[in-house]
Amino acid sequence: MTASTLDTSTRTPLKGWLAVLAVTLGIFSLVTTEILPIGLLTPIGEDFRITPGTAGLTMTLPGFLAALAAPAVTVAAGRLDRRILLCVLMVVLALSDVLAATAHAYWAVLVSRVLVGLVIGAFWAIGSGLAARLVGPERAGTATAVIFSAVPLGSVLGVPAGTFLGELFGWRVAFAVMAVFTAGVLAALAWALPPLPTLPSAGATRLGVLREMTRQRAIRLGLLVTVLVVLAHFGTYTYVTPLLRQVTQVSPELITVFLFVYGTAGIAGNFVAGAAIARDLRLTFLTAAALIGVVTCALPFLGGAKPGALALLVVWGFAYGAVPVCSGTWFARAAPQAPEAASVLFTSSFQATLSAGALLGGLVVDAVSVPAVMVTGGVVALLAVAVLSRARSA
């Protein structure tokens, strides 16, 4: 009897899929909370009288902390039941939302973002690799696609809804709503998840295991490509709202619609990529990077008209929707013997680069302009295309 069978043998298929849904909602909650400032940078900056680049620290801090938290919390947790750990992390996330909603100084907002980063790193590293344990290995591929759909869902529902609430009632209300939603997710996780002790076959994640994995060529290639693509995306997407206001002259109300369309395309990209990577992972990843590069380079020149900007956002959203599932699958295939450790490396590389992109993008925005950061990000994405075009098929 396999370890996965041990986890699912006493559970009905329905309960397993409800557990997958609960984990998906958890990742949706943390992804939405993490990227919520993208749609609220302007009101946050106006409230605290800071520049867009400084407001961009709300995007920078969570990712850096998540990159550290993914290995640190997972290793420190040892053999602690993952169900208990995931529930504790949801409590911390809810508290961070409350802190942001009630903050009267910018430093308090940044403290809340530190807590968000701690939760993201640990929850995503553990939750993104649970599919096989919850529904069995034969349905793991579909369950993984469902779990990763939370990433574009955060863009399609979370950011537009948060932007809408922020425009109507103030940006603090958006975080207050997320606190209530996260409390509901906590209840769902506590009810739906089975006990999740560390599997004997995999053992607890250790620093030595992570160090050994980074010596593998496939892992190093995955790290490089993930860094380039995520750096390009978040160095540009973090400042897409200022671009739409300055270049496209989109009203605040219409920006919500644009972001919703972008996120919808991302959901489609997620599931299309989930099917495409079964045939050629490298080509799927390469195509997504190429589309991101072309679109971000084109936006400052073709995004002056609303139809052109919207069309480019659709392509961008579709392409980025493929990135998390491509990157996560790359690491999982490179280290099938240590799925949780592979998830840790995926999460750390993804989150660290997310923050670096937001930080470096903010520097370019403050020093040059928003259009300049779009072109810069596009060039970085095309570097990832060059790297993947020289790699062997994965």
Coordinates of C-alpha atoms in Angstrom, one line a residue:
M1 CA 0.0 0.0 0.0
T2 CA 1.5 3.4 -1.0
A3 CA 1.8 6.4 1.2
S4 CA -0.8 8.2 -1.0
T5 CA -3.2 5.3 -0.6
L6 CA -2.8 5.4 3.2
D7 CA -3.9 9.1 3.1
T8 CA -7.0 8.5 0.9
S9 CA -8.2 5.0 1.6
T10 CA -10.6 5.9 4.3
R11 CA -12.0 9.0 2.6
T12 CA -14.7 9.4 0.0
P13 CA -13.8 11.0 -3.3
L14 CA -16.1 13.8 -2.5
K15 CA -14.4 14.6 0.7
G16 CA -11.0 14.5 -1.0
W17 CA -12.2 17.0 -3.6
L18 CA -13.7 19.2 -0.9
A19 CA -10.3 19.2 0.7
V20 CA -8.7 20.3 -2.6
L21 CA -11.3 23.1 -2.8
A22 CA -10.4 24.2 0.7
V23 CA -6.7 24.3 -0.1
T24 CA -7.5 26.2 -3.3
L25 CA -9.5 28.8 -1.3
G26 CA -6.6 29.1 1.1
I27 CA -4.1 29.9 -1.7
F28 CA -6.7 32.2 -3.3
S29 CA -6.9 34.1 0.0
L30 CA -3.2 34.5 0.4
V31 CA -2.6 35.3 -3.3
T32 CA -5.4 37.9 -3.2
T33 CA -4.0 39.4 0.0
E34 CA -0.5 39.5 -1.5
I35 CA -1.3 41.2 -4.8
L36 CA -4.3 43.3 -3.5
P37 CA -2.1 46.5 -3.3
I38 CA -1.6 46.3 -7.1
G39 CA -5.1 47.8 -7.5
L40 CA -4.8 50.0 -4.5
L41 CA -1.3 51.6 -4.9
T42 CA -2.7 55.0 -5.8
P43 CA -5.1 55.4 -2.8
I44 CA -2.5 53.9 -0.4
G45 CA 0.1 56.3 -1.7
E46 CA -2.3 59.2 -1.4
D47 CA -3.4 58.3 2.1
F48 CA 0.1 58.1 3.5
R49 CA 1.5 60.8 1.1
I50 CA 4.2 58.5 -0.4
T51 CA 5.4 57.9 -4.0
P52 CA 4.1 54.9 -6.1
G53 CA 7.6 53.3 -5.8
T54 CA 7.4 53.5 -2.0
A55 CA 3.9 52.2 -2.0
G56 CA 5.2 49.3 -4.0
L57 CA 7.0 48.1 -0.9
T58 CA 3.6 46.5 0.0
M59 CA 4.3 44.1 -2.8
T60 CA 8.0 43.8 -2.1
L61 CA 8.0 42.7 1.5
P62 CA 5.7 39.7 1.3
G63 CA 7.6 38.0 -1.4
F64 CA 11.0 38.4 0.3
L65 CA 9.6 37.1 3.5
A66 CA 7.8 34.3 1.7
A67 CA 11.0 33.2 0.1
L68 CA 12.6 32.9 3.5
A69 CA 9.6 31.4 5.2
A70 CA 9.1 28.6 2.7
P71 CA 12.2 26.6 3.8
A72 CA 12.4 28.0 7.3
V73 CA 8.9 27.2 8.5
T74 CA 8.7 23.9 6.6
V75 CA 12.0 22.7 8.1
A76 CA 11.1 24.0 11.6
A77 CA 7.8 22.3 11.5
G78 CA 9.5 18.9 11.1
R79 CA 6.9 16.2 11.3
L80 CA 4.1 18.4 12.6
D81 CA 0.7 17.5 11.1
R82 CA 0.3 19.7 8.0
R83 CA -3.4 20.2 8.6
I84 CA -2.7 21.9 11.9
L85 CA 0.1 24.0 10.4
L86 CA -2.2 25.2 7.5
C87 CA -4.9 26.2 9.9
V88 CA -2.5 28.2 12.1
L89 CA -1.2 30.0 9.0
M90 CA -4.8 31.1 8.1
V91 CA -5.2 32.6 11.6
V92 CA -2.0 34.7 11.0
L93 CA -3.2 35.8 7.6
A94 CA -6.5 37.0 9.0
L95 CA -4.7 39.0 11.7
S96 CA -2.5 40.6 9.0
D97 CA -5.6 41.7 7.1
V98 CA -7.0 43.3 10.3
L99 CA -3.8 45.1 11.0
A100 CA -3.7 46.5 7.5
A101 CA -7.3 47.6 7.7
T102 CA -6.8 49.5 11.0
A103 CA -3.3 50.9 10.3
H104 CA -2.9 54.6 10.9
A105 CA 0.8 54.7 9.9
Y106 CA 2.6 53.2 6.9
W107 CA 4.9 51.2 9.0
A108 CA 1.9 49.3 10.4
V109 CA 0.9 48.4 6.9
L110 CA 4.4 47.1 6.3
V111 CA 4.3 45.0 9.4
S112 CA 1.1 43.4 8.2
R113 CA 2.8 42.7 4.9
V114 CA 5.6 40.9 6.8
L115 CA 3.0 38.6 8.3
V116 CA 1.5 38.0 4.9
G117 CA 4.9 36.9 3.6
L118 CA 5.4 34.4 6.4
V119 CA 2.0 32.8 5.6
I120 CA 2.5 32.7 1.9
G121 CA 5.9 31.0 2.0
A122 CA 4.8 28.2 4.3
F123 CA 1.2 27.7 3.1
W124 CA 2.1 27.7 -0.6
A125 CA 5.1 25.4 -0.2
I126 CA 2.9 22.8 1.7
G127 CA -0.5 23.3 0.0
S128 CA 0.7 23.3 -3.6
G129 CA 2.0 19.7 -3.2
L130 CA -0.9 18.1 -1.4
A131 CA -3.0 17.0 -4.5
A132 CA -1.9 13.4 -4.6
R133 CA -2.4 13.0 -0.8
L134 CA -6.0 14.4 -1.0
V135 CA -7.4 12.7 -4.1
G136 CA -4.9 10.0 -5.0
P137 CA -2.1 9.9 -7.6
E138 CA -4.4 9.1 -10.5
R139 CA -6.3 12.4 -10.1
A140 CA -3.3 14.4 -8.9
G141 CA -2.8 16.2 -12.2
T142 CA -6.3 17.6 -12.3
A143 CA -6.3 18.5 -8.6
T144 CA -3.0 20.3 -9.1
A145 CA -4.4 22.4 -11.9
V146 CA -7.4 23.2 -9.6
I147 CA -5.1 24.3 -6.8
F148 CA -3.0 26.5 -9.1
S149 CA -6.1 28.1 -10.6
A150 CA -6.2 30.1 -7.3
V151 CA -3.3 32.2 -8.6
P152 CA -5.2 33.7 -11.7
L153 CA -8.4 33.7 -9.6
G154 CA -6.7 36.1 -7.3
S155 CA -6.3 38.4 -10.3
V156 CA -9.7 37.8 -11.8
L157 CA -11.7 38.1 -8.6
G158 CA -9.5 39.4 -5.8
V159 CA -7.7 42.4 -7.3
P160 CA -10.7 43.8 -9.3
A161 CA -13.0 43.3 -6.3
G162 CA -10.5 44.9 -4.0
T163 CA -10.0 47.8 -6.4
F164 CA -13.8 48.3 -6.7
L165 CA -14.2 48.3 -2.9
G166 CA -11.2 50.6 -2.5
E167 CA -12.7 53.1 -5.0
L168 CA -16.1 53.0 -3.3
F169 CA -15.3 52.8 0.4
G170 CA -11.6 53.2 0.8
W171 CA -8.7 50.8 0.5
R172 CA -9.0 49.7 4.2
V173 CA -12.4 48.1 3.5
A174 CA -10.8 45.8 1.0
F175 CA -8.5 44.4 3.6
A176 CA -11.3 44.1 6.2
V177 CA -13.3 42.0 3.7
M178 CA -10.3 39.8 3.2
A179 CA -10.0 39.2 7.0
V180 CA -13.6 38.0 7.1
F181 CA -13.1 35.8 4.0
T182 CA -9.9 34.3 5.5
A183 CA -11.8 33.4 8.7
G184 CA -14.2 31.4 6.5
V185 CA -11.4 29.6 4.7
L186 CA -9.9 28.6 8.1
A187 CA -13.3 27.0 9.0
A188 CA -13.3 25.1 5.6
L189 CA -9.7 23.9 6.1
A190 CA -10.4 22.7 9.7
W191 CA -13.5 20.7 8.5
A192 CA -12.3 19.3 5.1
L193 CA -8.7 18.4 5.6
P194 CA -7.7 15.0 6.9
P195 CA -4.8 14.6 9.3
L196 CA -1.7 15.1 7.3
P197 CA 1.4 13.8 9.1
T198 CA 4.7 13.8 7.3
L199 CA 4.9 10.8 4.9
P200 CA 7.4 8.1 6.0
S201 CA 8.5 7.7 2.4
A202 CA 9.5 11.3 2.0
G203 CA 10.5 12.2 5.5
A204 CA 10.6 15.7 6.9
T205 CA 12.0 18.4 4.6
R206 CA 15.6 19.2 5.7
L207 CA 18.1 21.9 4.6
G208 CA 20.5 19.2 3.4
V209 CA 17.8 17.9 1.0
L210 CA 17.3 21.4 -0.3
R211 CA 21.0 21.9 -0.8
E212 CA 21.4 18.6 -2.6
M213 CA 18.5 19.5 -5.0
T214 CA 20.1 22.8 -6.0
R215 CA 23.1 20.8 -7.4
Q216 CA 20.8 19.2 -10.1
R217 CA 21.0 20.8 -13.6
A218 CA 17.3 20.6 -14.1
I219 CA 16.6 22.4 -10.8
R220 CA 19.1 25.1 -11.6
L221 CA 17.6 25.7 -15.0
G222 CA 14.1 25.9 -13.5
L223 CA 15.4 28.4 -10.9
L224 CA 16.9 30.6 -13.6
V225 CA 13.9 30.6 -15.9
T226 CA 11.5 31.2 -13.0
V227 CA 13.6 34.1 -11.8
L228 CA 13.6 35.8 -15.2
V229 CA 9.9 35.3 -16.0
V230 CA 8.6 36.3 -12.6
L231 CA 11.0 39.2 -12.4
A232 CA 9.7 40.5 -15.7
H233 CA 6.1 39.9 -14.8
F234 CA 5.9 41.5 -11.4
G235 CA 8.3 44.3 -12.3
T236 CA 5.7 45.4 -14.8
Y237 CA 2.3 44.1 -13.5
T238 CA 2.8 45.8 -10.1
Y239 CA 2.5 49.1 -12.0
V240 CA -0.1 48.3 -14.5
T241 CA -2.7 50.5 -12.7
P242 CA -0.5 53.6 -13.1
L243 CA 0.1 52.7 -16.7
L244 CA -3.6 52.4 -17.5
R245 CA -4.3 55.7 -15.8
Q246 CA -1.3 57.6 -17.4
V247 CA -1.0 56.1 -20.8
T248 CA -4.4 54.7 -21.6
Q249 CA -6.4 57.3 -19.7
V250 CA -8.6 54.7 -18.1
S251 CA -11.0 55.8 -15.4
P252 CA -10.7 54.1 -12.0
E253 CA -14.1 52.3 -12.5
L254 CA -13.0 50.9 -15.9
I255 CA -9.6 49.8 -14.5
T256 CA -11.6 47.2 -12.5
V257 CA -13.1 45.8 -15.7
F258 CA -9.6 45.7 -17.4
L259 CA -8.1 43.8 -14.4
F260 CA -11.1 41.4 -14.4
V261 CA -10.6 40.6 -18.1
Y262 CA -6.9 40.1 -17.5
G263 CA -7.6 37.6 -14.7
T264 CA -10.2 35.7 -16.7
A265 CA -7.6 35.2 -19.4
G266 CA -5.2 34.0 -16.7
I267 CA -7.6 31.2 -15.6
A268 CA -7.9 30.0 -19.2
G269 CA -4.1 30.1 -19.5
N270 CA -3.7 28.0 -16.4
F271 CA -5.9 25.2 -17.6
V272 CA -4.6 25.3 -21.2
A273 CA -1.0 25.1 -19.8
G274 CA -2.0 22.2 -17.6
A275 CA -2.9 20.2 -20.7
A276 CA 0.0 21.5 -22.8
I277 CA 2.8 20.6 -20.4
A278 CA 1.9 17.0 -20.7
R279 CA 3.1 17.2 -24.3
D280 CA 6.0 19.6 -23.9
L281 CA 6.8 21.5 -20.7
R282 CA 9.7 23.4 -22.1
L283 CA 7.8 24.7 -25.1
T284 CA 4.8 25.7 -23.0
F285 CA 7.0 27.6 -20.6
L286 CA 8.9 29.2 -23.5
T287 CA 5.7 30.3 -25.2
A288 CA 4.4 31.9 -22.0
A289 CA 7.6 33.8 -21.5
A290 CA 7.7 35.0 -25.1
L291 CA 4.1 36.3 -24.9
I292 CA 4.8 38.2 -21.7
G293 CA 7.9 39.8 -23.2
V294 CA 6.2 40.9 -26.4
V295 CA 3.1 42.3 -24.6
T296 CA 5.0 44.3 -22.0
C297 CA 7.3 45.8 -24.7
A298 CA 4.3 46.7 -26.8
L299 CA 2.0 48.2 -24.1
P300 CA 3.7 51.7 -24.0
F301 CA 3.3 52.0 -27.8
L302 CA 0.1 50.2 -28.5
G303 CA -1.7 50.7 -25.2
G304 CA -2.7 54.4 -25.7
A305 CA -6.1 53.3 -27.1
K306 CA -8.4 51.4 -24.8
P307 CA -9.1 48.5 -27.2
G308 CA -5.4 48.0 -27.9
A309 CA -4.5 48.0 -24.2
L310 CA -7.4 45.6 -23.4
A311 CA -6.3 43.2 -26.1
L312 CA -2.7 43.2 -24.9
L313 CA -3.9 42.6 -21.3
V314 CA -5.9 39.5 -22.5
V315 CA -2.7 38.0 -24.0
W316 CA -0.7 39.0 -21.0
G317 CA -3.2 37.4 -18.6
F318 CA -3.4 34.2 -20.7
A319 CA 0.4 33.9 -20.8
Y320 CA 1.0 34.6 -17.1
G321 CA -1.7 32.1 -16.1
A322 CA 0.6 29.4 -17.5
V323 CA 3.6 30.5 -15.5
P324 CA 2.9 29.1 -12.0
V325 CA 1.8 25.7 -13.2
C326 CA 4.8 25.5 -15.6
S327 CA 7.3 26.4 -12.9
G328 CA 5.7 24.2 -10.2
T329 CA 5.6 21.2 -12.6
W330 CA 9.2 21.8 -13.6
F331 CA 10.4 21.5 -10.0
A332 CA 8.1 18.6 -9.3
R333 CA 9.4 16.6 -12.3
A334 CA 13.0 17.4 -11.5
A335 CA 12.6 16.0 -7.9
P336 CA 9.8 13.4 -7.8
Q337 CA 11.4 11.8 -4.8
A338 CA 10.9 14.9 -2.6
P339 CA 7.7 16.6 -3.5
E340 CA 7.5 18.9 -0.5
A341 CA 11.1 20.0 -0.9
A342 CA 10.4 20.7 -4.6
S343 CA 7.4 22.8 -3.6
V344 CA 9.7 24.7 -1.2
L345 CA 12.2 25.6 -3.9
F346 CA 9.4 26.6 -6.3
T347 CA 7.8 28.8 -3.7
S348 CA 11.1 30.4 -2.5
S349 CA 12.3 31.2 -6.1
F350 CA 8.9 32.5 -7.1
Q351 CA 8.3 34.7 -4.1
A352 CA 11.8 36.1 -3.9
T353 CA 11.7 37.1 -7.5
L354 CA 8.1 38.5 -7.2
S355 CA 9.4 40.9 -4.6
A356 CA 12.6 41.8 -6.5
G357 CA 10.5 42.6 -9.5
A358 CA 8.2 44.9 -7.6
L359 CA 11.2 46.6 -5.9
L360 CA 13.3 47.0 -9.1
G361 CA 10.2 48.1 -11.0
G362 CA 9.5 50.7 -8.4
L363 CA 13.0 52.1 -8.8
V364 CA 12.6 52.3 -12.6
V365 CA 9.2 54.0 -12.2
D366 CA 10.5 56.6 -9.8
A367 CA 13.7 57.2 -11.7
V368 CA 12.3 57.1 -15.3
S369 CA 8.7 56.3 -16.0
V370 CA 6.0 53.7 -16.0
P371 CA 6.4 53.0 -19.8
A372 CA 10.1 52.5 -19.2
V373 CA 9.5 49.7 -16.7
M374 CA 7.2 47.9 -19.1
V375 CA 9.9 47.8 -21.8
T376 CA 12.6 46.7 -19.3
G377 CA 10.4 43.9 -18.1
G378 CA 9.8 42.8 -21.6
V379 CA 13.5 42.5 -22.3
V380 CA 14.0 40.3 -19.2
A381 CA 11.2 38.0 -20.2
L382 CA 12.8 37.6 -23.6
L383 CA 16.0 36.6 -21.9
A384 CA 14.1 33.7 -20.4
V385 CA 13.0 32.7 -23.9
A386 CA 16.6 32.6 -25.0
V387 CA 17.6 30.4 -22.0
L388 CA 14.7 27.9 -22.7
S389 CA 15.3 27.8 -26.4
R390 CA 18.8 26.4 -25.7
A391 CA 17.5 23.8 -23.1
R392 CA 16.6 20.3 -23.9
S393 CA 13.0 19.3 -23.8
A394 CA 11.6 18.7 -20.3

